[in-house]
Short mmCIF file of C-alpha atoms in Angstrom, two decimals:
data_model
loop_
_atom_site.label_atom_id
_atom_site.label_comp_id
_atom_site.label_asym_id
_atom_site.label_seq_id
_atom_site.Cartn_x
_atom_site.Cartn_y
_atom_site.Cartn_z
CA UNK A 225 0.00 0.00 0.00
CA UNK A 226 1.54 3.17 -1.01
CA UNK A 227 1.27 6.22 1.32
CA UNK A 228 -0.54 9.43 -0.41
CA UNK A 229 0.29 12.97 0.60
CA UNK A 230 2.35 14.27 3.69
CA UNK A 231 3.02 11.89 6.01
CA UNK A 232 3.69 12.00 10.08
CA UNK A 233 6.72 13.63 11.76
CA UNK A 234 9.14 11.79 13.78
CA UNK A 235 10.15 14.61 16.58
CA UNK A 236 9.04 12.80 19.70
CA UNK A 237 12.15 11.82 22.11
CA UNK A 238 12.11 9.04 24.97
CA UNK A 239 11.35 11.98 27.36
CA UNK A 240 8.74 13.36 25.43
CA UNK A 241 6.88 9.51 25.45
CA UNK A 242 7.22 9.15 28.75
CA UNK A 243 6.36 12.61 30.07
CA UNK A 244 2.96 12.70 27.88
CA UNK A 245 2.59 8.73 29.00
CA UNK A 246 2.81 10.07 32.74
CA UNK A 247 0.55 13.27 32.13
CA UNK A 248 -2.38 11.64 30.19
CA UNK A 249 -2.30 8.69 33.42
CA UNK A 250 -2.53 11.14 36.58
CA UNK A 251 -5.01 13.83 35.25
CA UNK A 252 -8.20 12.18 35.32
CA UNK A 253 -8.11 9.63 38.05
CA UNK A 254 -6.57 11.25 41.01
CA UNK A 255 -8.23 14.70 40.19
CA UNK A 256 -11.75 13.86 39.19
CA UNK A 257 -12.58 10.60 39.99
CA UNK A 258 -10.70 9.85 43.54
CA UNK A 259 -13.90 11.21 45.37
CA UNK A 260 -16.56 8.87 43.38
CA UNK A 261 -14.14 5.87 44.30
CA UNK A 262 -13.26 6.47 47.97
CA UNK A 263 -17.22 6.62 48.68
CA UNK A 264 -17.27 2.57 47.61
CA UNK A 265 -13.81 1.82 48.94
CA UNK A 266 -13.36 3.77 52.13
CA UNK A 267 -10.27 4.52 53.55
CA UNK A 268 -9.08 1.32 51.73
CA UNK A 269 -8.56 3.43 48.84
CA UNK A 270 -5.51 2.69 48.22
CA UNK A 271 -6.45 -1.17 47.85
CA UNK A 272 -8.11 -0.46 45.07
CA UNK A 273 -5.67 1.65 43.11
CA UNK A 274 -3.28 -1.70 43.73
CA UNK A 275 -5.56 -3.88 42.33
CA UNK A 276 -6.24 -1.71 39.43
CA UNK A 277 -2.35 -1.54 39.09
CA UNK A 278 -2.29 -4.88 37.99
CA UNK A 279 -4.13 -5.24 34.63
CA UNK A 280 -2.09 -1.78 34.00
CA UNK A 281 1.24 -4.14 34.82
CA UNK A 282 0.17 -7.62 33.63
CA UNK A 283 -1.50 -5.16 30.03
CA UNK A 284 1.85 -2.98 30.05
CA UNK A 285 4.01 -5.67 29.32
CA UNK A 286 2.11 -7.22 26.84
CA UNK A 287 1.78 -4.03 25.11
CA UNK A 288 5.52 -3.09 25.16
CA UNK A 289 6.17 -6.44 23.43
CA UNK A 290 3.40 -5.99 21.00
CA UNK A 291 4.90 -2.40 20.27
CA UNK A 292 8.19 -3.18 19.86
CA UNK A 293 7.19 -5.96 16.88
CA UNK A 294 5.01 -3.17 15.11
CA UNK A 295 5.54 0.62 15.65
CA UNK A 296 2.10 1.94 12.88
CA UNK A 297 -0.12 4.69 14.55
CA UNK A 298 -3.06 2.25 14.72
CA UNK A 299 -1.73 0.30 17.52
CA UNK A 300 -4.43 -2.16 18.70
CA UNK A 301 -5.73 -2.67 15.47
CA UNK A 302 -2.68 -3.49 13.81
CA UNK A 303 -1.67 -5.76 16.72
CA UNK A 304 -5.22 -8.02 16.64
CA UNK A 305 -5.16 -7.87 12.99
CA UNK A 306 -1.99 -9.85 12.87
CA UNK A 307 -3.15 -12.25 15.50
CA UNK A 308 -7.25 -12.66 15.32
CA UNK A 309 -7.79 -11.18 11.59
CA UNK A 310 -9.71 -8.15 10.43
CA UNK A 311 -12.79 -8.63 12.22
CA UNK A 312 -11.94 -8.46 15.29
CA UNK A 313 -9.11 -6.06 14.45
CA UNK A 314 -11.77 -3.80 13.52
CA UNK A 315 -13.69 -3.84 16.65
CA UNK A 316 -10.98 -3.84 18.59
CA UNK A 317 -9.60 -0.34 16.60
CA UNK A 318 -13.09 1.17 17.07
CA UNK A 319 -13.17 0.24 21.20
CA UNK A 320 -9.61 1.60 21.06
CA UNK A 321 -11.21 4.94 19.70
CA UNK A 322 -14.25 5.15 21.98
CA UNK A 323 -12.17 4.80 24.81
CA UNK A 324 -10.26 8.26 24.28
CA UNK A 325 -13.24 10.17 23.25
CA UNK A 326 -15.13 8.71 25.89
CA UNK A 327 -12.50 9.31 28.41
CA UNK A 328 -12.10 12.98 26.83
CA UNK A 329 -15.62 13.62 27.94
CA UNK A 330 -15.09 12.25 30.87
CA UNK A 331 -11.99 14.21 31.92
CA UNK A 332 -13.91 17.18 30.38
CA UNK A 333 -16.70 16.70 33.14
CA UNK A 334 -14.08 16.58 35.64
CA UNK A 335 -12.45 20.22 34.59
CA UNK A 336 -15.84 21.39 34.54
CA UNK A 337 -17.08 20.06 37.76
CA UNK A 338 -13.47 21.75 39.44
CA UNK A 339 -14.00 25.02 36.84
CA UNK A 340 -17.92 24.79 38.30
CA UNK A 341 -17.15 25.36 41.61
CA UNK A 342 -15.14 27.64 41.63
CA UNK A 343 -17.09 30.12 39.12
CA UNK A 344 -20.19 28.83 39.56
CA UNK A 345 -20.80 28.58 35.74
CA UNK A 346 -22.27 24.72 34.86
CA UNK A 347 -20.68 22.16 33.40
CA UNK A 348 -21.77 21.20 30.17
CA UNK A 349 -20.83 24.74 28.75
CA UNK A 350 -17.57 23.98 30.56
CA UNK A 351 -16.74 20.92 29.53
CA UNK A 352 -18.00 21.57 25.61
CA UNK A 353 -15.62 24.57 25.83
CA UNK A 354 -12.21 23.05 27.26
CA UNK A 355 -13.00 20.06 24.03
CA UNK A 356 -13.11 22.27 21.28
CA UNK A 357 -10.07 24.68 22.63
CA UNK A 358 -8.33 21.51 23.59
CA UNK A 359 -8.66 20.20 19.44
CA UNK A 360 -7.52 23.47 18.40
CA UNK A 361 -4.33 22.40 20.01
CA UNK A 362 -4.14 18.87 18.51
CA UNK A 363 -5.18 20.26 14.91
CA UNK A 364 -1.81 22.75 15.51
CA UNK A 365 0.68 20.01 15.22
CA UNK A 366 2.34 17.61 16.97
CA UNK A 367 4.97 19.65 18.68
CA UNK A 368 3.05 21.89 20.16
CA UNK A 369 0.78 18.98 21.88
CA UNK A 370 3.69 17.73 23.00
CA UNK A 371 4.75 20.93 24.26
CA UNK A 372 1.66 21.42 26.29
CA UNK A 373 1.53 17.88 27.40
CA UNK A 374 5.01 18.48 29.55
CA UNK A 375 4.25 21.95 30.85
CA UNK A 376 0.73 20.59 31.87
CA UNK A 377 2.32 17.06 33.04
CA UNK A 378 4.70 19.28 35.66
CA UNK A 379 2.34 20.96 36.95
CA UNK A 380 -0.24 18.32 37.72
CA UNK A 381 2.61 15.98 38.98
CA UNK A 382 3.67 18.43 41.37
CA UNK A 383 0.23 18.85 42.77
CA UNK A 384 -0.16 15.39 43.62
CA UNK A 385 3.17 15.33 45.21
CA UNK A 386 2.01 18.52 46.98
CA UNK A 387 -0.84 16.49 47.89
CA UNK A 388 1.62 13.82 49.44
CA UNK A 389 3.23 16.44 51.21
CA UNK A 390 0.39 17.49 52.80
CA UNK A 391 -0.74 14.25 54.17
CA UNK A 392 2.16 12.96 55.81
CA UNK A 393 1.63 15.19 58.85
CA UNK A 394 -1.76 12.56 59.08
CA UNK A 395 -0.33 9.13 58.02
CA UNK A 396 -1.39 6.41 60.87
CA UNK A 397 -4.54 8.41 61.75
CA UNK A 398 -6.94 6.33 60.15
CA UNK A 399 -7.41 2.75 59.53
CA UNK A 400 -6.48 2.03 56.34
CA UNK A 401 -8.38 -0.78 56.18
CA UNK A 402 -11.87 0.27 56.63
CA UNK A 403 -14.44 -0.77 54.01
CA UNK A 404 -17.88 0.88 54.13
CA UNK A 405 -19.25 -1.35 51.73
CA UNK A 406 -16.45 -4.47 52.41
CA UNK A 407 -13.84 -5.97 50.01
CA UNK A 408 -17.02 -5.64 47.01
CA UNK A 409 -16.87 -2.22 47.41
CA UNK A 410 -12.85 -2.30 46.96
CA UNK A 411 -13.72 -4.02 43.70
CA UNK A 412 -16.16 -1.95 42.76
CA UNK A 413 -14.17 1.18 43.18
CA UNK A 414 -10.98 -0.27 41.55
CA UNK A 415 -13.40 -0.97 38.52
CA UNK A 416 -14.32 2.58 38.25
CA UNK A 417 -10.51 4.28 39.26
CA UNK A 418 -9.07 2.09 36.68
CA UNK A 419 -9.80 4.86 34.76
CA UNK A 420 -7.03 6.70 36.29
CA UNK A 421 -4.72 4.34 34.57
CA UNK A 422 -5.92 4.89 31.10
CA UNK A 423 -3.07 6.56 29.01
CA UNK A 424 -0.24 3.89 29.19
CA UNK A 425 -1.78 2.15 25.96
CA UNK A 426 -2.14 5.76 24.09
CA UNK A 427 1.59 5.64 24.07
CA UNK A 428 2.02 3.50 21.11
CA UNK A 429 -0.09 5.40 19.09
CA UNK A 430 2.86 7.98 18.52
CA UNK A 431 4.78 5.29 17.32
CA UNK A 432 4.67 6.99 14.08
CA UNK A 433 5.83 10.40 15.89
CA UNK A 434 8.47 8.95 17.93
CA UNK A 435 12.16 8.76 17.36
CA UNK A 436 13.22 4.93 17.21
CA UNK A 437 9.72 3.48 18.33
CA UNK A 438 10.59 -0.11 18.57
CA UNK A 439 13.18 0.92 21.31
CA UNK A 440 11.58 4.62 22.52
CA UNK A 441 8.19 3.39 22.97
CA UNK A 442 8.60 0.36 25.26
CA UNK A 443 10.91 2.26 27.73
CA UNK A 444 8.54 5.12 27.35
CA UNK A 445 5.42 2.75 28.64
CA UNK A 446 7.55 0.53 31.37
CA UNK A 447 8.46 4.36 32.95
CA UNK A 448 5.06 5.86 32.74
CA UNK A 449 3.41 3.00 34.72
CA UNK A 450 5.94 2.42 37.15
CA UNK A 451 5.97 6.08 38.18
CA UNK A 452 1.93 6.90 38.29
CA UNK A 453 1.62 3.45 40.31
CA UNK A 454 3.49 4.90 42.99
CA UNK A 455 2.47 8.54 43.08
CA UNK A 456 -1.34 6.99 42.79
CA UNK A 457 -0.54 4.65 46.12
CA UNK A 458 0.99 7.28 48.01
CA UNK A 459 -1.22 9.85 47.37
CA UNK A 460 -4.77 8.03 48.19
CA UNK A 461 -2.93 6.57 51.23
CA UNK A 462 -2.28 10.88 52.03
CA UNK A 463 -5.90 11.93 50.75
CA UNK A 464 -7.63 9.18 53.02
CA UNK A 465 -5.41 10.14 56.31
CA UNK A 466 -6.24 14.22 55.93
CA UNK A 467 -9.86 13.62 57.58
CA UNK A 468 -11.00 10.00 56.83
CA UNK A 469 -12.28 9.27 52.81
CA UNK A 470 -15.85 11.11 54.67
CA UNK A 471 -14.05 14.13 53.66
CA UNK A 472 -13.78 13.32 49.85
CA UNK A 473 -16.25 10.68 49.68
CA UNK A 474 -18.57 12.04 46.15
CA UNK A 475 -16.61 15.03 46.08
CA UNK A 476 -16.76 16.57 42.61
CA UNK A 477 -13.44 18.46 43.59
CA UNK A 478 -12.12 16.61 46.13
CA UNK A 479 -7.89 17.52 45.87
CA UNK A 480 -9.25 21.33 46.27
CA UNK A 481 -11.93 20.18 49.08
CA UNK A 482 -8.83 18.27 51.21
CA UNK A 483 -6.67 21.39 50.76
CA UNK A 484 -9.33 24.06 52.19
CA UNK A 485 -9.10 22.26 55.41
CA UNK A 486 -5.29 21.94 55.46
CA UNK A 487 -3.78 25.44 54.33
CA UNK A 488 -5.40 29.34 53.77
CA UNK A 489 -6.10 29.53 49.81
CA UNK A 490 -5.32 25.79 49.62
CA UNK A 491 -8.70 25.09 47.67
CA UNK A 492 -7.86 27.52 45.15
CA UNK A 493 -4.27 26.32 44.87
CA UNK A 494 -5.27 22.85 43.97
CA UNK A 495 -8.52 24.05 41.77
CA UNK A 496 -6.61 25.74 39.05
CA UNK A 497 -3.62 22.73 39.46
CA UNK A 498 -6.57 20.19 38.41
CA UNK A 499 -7.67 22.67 35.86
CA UNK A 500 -3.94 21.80 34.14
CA UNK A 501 -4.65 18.24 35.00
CA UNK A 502 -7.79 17.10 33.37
CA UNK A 503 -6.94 19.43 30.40
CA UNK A 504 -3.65 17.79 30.17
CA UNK A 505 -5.69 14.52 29.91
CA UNK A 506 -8.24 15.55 27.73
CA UNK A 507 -5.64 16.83 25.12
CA UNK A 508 -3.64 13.53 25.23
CA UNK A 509 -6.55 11.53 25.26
CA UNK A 510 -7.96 13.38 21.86
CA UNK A 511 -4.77 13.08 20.49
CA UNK A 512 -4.35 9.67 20.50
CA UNK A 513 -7.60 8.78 19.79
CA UNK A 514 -7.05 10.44 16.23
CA UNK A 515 -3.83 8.93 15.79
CA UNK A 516 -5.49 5.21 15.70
CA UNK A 517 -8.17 6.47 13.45
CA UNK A 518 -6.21 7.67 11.11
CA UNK A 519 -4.30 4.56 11.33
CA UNK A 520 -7.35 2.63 10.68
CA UNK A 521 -7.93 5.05 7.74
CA UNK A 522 -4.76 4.14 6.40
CA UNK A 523 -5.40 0.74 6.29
CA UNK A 524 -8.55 1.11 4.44
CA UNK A 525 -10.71 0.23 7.28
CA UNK A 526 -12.30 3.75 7.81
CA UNK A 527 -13.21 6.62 5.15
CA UNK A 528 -9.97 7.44 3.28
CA UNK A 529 -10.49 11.15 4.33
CA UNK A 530 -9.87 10.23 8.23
CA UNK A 531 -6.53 9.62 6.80
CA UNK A 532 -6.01 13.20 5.06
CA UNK A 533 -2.92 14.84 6.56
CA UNK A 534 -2.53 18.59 6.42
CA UNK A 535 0.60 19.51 4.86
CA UNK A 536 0.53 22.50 6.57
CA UNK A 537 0.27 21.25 10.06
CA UNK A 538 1.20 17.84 9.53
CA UNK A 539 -2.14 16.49 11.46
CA UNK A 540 -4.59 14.53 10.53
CA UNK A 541 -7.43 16.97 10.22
CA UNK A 542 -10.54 14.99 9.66
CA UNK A 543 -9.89 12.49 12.30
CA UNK A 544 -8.99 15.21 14.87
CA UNK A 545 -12.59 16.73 13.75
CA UNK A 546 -14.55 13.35 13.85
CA UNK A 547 -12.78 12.72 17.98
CA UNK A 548 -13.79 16.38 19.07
CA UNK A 549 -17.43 15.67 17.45
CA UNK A 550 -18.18 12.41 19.26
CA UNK A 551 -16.62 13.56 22.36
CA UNK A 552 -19.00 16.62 22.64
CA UNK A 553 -21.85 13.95 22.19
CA UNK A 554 -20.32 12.09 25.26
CA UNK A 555 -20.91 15.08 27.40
CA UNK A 556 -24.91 14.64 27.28
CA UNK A 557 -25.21 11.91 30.21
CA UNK A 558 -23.21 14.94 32.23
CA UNK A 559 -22.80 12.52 35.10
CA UNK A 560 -18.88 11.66 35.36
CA UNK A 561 -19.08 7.92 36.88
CA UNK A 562 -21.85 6.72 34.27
CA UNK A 563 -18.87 7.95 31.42
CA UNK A 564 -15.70 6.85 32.99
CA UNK A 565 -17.02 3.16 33.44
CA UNK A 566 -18.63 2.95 29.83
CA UNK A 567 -14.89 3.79 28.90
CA UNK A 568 -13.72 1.24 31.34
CA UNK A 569 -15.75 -1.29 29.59
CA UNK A 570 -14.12 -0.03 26.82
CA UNK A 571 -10.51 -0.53 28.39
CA UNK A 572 -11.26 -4.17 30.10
CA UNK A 573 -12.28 -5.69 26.45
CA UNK A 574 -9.76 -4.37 24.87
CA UNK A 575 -7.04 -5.16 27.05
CA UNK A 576 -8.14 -9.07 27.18
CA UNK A 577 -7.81 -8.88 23.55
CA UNK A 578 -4.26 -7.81 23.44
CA UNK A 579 -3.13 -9.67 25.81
CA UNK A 580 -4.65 -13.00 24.21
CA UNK A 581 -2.76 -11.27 20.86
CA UNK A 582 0.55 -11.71 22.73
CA UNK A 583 0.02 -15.08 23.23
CA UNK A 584 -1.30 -15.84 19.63
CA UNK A 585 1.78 -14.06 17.73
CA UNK A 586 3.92 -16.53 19.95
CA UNK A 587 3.16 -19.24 17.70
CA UNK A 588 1.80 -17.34 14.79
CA UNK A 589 4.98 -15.34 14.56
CA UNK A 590 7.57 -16.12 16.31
CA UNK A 591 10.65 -15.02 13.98
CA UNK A 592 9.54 -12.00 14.17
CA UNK A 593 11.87 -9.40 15.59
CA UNK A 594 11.17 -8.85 19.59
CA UNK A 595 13.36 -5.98 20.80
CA UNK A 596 11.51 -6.32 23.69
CA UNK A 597 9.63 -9.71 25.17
CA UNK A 598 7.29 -10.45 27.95
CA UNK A 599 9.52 -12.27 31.06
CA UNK A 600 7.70 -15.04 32.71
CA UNK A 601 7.10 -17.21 29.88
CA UNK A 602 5.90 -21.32 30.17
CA UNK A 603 7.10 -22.82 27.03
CA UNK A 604 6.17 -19.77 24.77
CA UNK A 605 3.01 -18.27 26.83
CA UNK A 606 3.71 -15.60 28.58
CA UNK A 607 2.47 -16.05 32.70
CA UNK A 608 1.69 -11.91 32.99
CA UNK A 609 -0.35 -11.96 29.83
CA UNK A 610 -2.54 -14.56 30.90
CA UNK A 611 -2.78 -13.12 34.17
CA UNK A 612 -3.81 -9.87 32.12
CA UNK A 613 -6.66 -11.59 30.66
CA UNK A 614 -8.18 -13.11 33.84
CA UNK A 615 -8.31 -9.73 35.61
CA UNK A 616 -10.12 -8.40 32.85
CA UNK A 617 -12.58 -10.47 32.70
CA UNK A 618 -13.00 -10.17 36.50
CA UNK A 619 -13.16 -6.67 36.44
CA UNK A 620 -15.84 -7.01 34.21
CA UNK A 621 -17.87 -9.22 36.11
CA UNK A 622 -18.19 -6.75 38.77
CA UNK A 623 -19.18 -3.65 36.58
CA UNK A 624 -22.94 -2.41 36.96
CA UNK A 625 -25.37 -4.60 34.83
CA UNK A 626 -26.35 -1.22 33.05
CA UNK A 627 -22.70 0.19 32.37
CA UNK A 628 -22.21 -3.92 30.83
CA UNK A 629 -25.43 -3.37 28.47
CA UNK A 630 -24.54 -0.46 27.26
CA UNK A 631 -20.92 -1.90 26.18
CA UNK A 632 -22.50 -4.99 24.77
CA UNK A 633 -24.99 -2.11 22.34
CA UNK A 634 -21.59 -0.44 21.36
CA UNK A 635 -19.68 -3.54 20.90
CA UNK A 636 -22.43 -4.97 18.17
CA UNK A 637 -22.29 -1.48 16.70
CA UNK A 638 -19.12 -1.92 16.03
CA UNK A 639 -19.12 -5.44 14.70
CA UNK A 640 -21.80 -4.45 12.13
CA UNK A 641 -19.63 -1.27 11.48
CA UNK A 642 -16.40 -3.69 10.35
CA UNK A 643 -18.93 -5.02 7.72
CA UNK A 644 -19.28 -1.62 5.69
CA UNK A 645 -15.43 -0.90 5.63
CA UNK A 646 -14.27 -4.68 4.83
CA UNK A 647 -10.62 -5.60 5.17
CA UNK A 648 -8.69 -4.97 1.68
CA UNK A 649 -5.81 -7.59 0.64
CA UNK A 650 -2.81 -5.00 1.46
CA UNK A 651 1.20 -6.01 1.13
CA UNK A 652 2.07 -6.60 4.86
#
C-alpha cells in the first residue's frame, strides 16, 4: 500500500513519550474521579488503586512487546489484525477509539465540575468549551501537543506530590483498612478508578511520531506506569489520612476540598492545578484517539479522508474533527461515573484482547523481531499476559449490569460497522 500525501513527523524523544505517557495517566483519576471511588472503597482506597495496578502491569508488558514488533499509529488494530484477523481487528480499533473520546468527555466533566465550583458557571458549557479549545491544540501540530503535554504534566505531577506532602503530617490516623461497603466495594471502586490508569496504551499510538519506536516506545510505557503506580498509592494513602475518605467521599473536587481544610487559599491552589490536570488529559486523550483512526484510515478500514494529513500542520485533520465531534456527544449523560465506566468497559475488552494477541503471535509469529519480550514465559506463553486476561474479565464481572449493556450495544455497533469498511488484501 503506497502512502498518499504528507506523512507523520518523527520529533518525539524518549522523554517526550514518557512525560505525555505520565501526564495523560494522573489527570483524570486522582483529580476527578478519587472522590466517586473512595465513597465505595473507604479509607481502603488505596487497595483499590493496587488492584487496578495490575491489569495496568500484567497489560503494560504485553503491550511493550506488541509495540516493539510493530511501531504503525493504529496500535491495537494493527496488533489483533496480525493475531485474530480483520474482524476483530476492527472492533478492537473502534473500542480503542471510543475509549479516548469517551475518556475525553469524561476528563472534560471533571475540569468542569473543578472550573464549576469555583465560578459557579455549569458544566456542560464547561466541559464543551475546554474540548473544542483543547482540538484546536491537537489540529496545531504535533509539537506543540507535545509541548503542552510536559508543561501541563509538571504541573499536575507536582500537585499530587504537593498532595503527598500534605498528608504525611496525618499518616497512621486512620485505619487504612476500613471498608464501608467491604472488600465488594474495593472491587467496585478499583473498577471505576481504573480509569485513572488509562493513558499507558495511548503511548504506542505515537509510534509513528516517535524517534526509534521499537526501542523509545517500550521504555517510554515501562516508565510511565511504574511512576503513576506509585504517586497513585501514596497519594490516596495521604488523601484518606487528611480527615477519613468522609471528607472526599462524592466530592466533585475533592484535591481542592482536602486542601481548604489543610492550608489558607489551599482550595484555590489545587482548583486551578486540576484545571492543568484534566486538560492535560483531555488533550492527550484526543490526540491519540485520532492517531489510531487515522491509522485505521490508512489501512482502508475507515473513510480514506480520516486519513487526510494537512501539509501545513502535519495532522490529521478529519480524524482530529470526527474525535472532538463524538466527544462533545459524550458530554450529554453529564454525570462523570456513568462515562468513565462505559470507557472502562471499553478498556477491560480491549485489554483481554491484546493480551490474548501476545500469546497468539507466539506461535503465529515467532521469527519475528522482539526488541523487547514479555519475562515469565511457560514454554512460549507468557504467565503476565494470561494473568492480564483473567483480571479483565473479573473486572468485568463486577461492573454495573447497566454500564455492561450499554458496552455490549456499542460492541455490536461496532461489529456491524467492520462489515461496511471490509478488510482490503494489502502487502504486509
Amino acid at each position: 500500500m503506497k502512502d498518499k500525501g504528507p506523512a507523520l513527523e518523527r520529533t518525539l524523544s524518549l522523554p517526550a513519550v514518557a512525560i505525555s505517557g505520565i501526564g495523560i495517566i494522573l489527570g483524570a483519576g486522582v483529580y476527578a474521579l478519587i472522590g466517586e471511588a473512595a465513597s465505595l472503597a473507604g479509607n481502603a482506597l488505596w487497595l483499590s488503586f493496587l488492584f487496578s495496578a495490575l491489569i495496568a502491569a500484567f497489560t503494560g508488558l504485553s503491550y511493550m512487546e506488541l509495540s516493539s514488533m510493530f511501531t504503525e499509529a493504529s496500535a491495537e488494530y494493527e496488533y489483533t489484525r496480525r493475531s485474530f484477523g480483520g474482524t476483530l481487528a476492527f472492533i478492537i480499533g473502534i473500542m480503542v477509539i471510543l475509549s479516548g473520546i469517551v475518556g475525553a468527555a469524561t476528563v472534560a466533566l471533571g475540569f468542569a465540575g473543578y472550573f464549576s465550583t469555583f465560578t459557579g458557571i455549569p458544566l456542560l458549557p464547561v466541559a464543551f468549551a475546554v474540548l473544542v479549545i483543547l482540538s484546536a491544540v491537537i489540529f496545531s501540530g504535533i509539537k506543540q501537543s507535545a509541548a503542552v503535554a510536559i508543561i501541563f504534566t509538571l504541573i499536575e505531577a507536582g500537585g499530587i506530590v504537593g498532595m503527598i506532602i500534605i498528608g504525611l503530617p496525618y499518616i497512621g490516623s486512620v485505619d487504612y483498612l476500613a471498608m464501608p461497603l467491604g472488600i465488594a466495594g474495593v472491587f467496585q471502586a478499583s473498577a471505576l478508578i481504573f480509569f485513572a490508569y488509562q493513558g499507558f496504551e495511548e503511548i504506542v499510538k505515537l509510534s509513528e511520531e516517535t524517534v526509534e519506536p521499537e526501542k523509545t516506545i517500550p521504555k517510554g510505557l515501562m516508565i510511565a506506569v511504574v511512576v503513576t503506580v506509585i504517586l497513585y498509592i501514596a497519594v490516596s494513602i495521604s488523601i484518606v489520612s487528611i480527615g477519613g475518605y468522609e471528607t472526599v467521599a462524592g466530592s466533585k473536587n475533592p484535591f481542592a476540598m482536602v486542601a481548604e481544610n489543610t492550608f489558607s487559599g489551599g482550595g484555590t491552589v489545587f482548583t486551578i492545578i486540576a484545571l492543568f490536570a484534566t486538560a492535560n488529559t483531555a488533550l492527550l486523550m484526543m490526540l491519540a484517539s485520532s492517531r489510531i483512526l487515522y491509522g485505521m484510515a490508512k489501512n482502508n478500514r475507515m473513510p480514506g479522508k480520516f486519513a487526510w494529513i494537512s501539509p501545513r500542520t502535519k495532522t490529521p485533520v478529519w480524524s482530529v474533527a470526527a474525535v472532538l465531534l463524538v466527544s462533545l456527544v459524550f458530554l450529554i449523560p453529564g454525570e462523570i461515573r456513568d462515562v468513565a465506566l462505559i470507557a472502562n468497559f471499553t478498556l477491560f475488552f480491549t485489554f483481554a484482547v491484546i493480551n490474548a494477541a501476545v500469546i497468539v503471535l507466539r506461535f503465529k509469529m515467532p521469527e519475528k523481531s522482539r526488541p523487547y519480550s514479555v519475562p515469565f514465559t511457560i514454554g512460549k506463553v507468557p504467565v503476565p499476559a494470561v494473568l492480564g486476561i483473567f483480571t479483565c474479565l473479573f473486572f468485568l464481572s463486577v461492573m454495573d449490569p447497566v454500564i455492561l449493556g450499554v458496552g455490549v450495544v456499542l460492541t455490536v455497533a461496532a461489529a456491524a460497522g467492520s462489515y461496511l469498511f471490509p478488510e482490503k488484501e494489502t502487502s504486509v
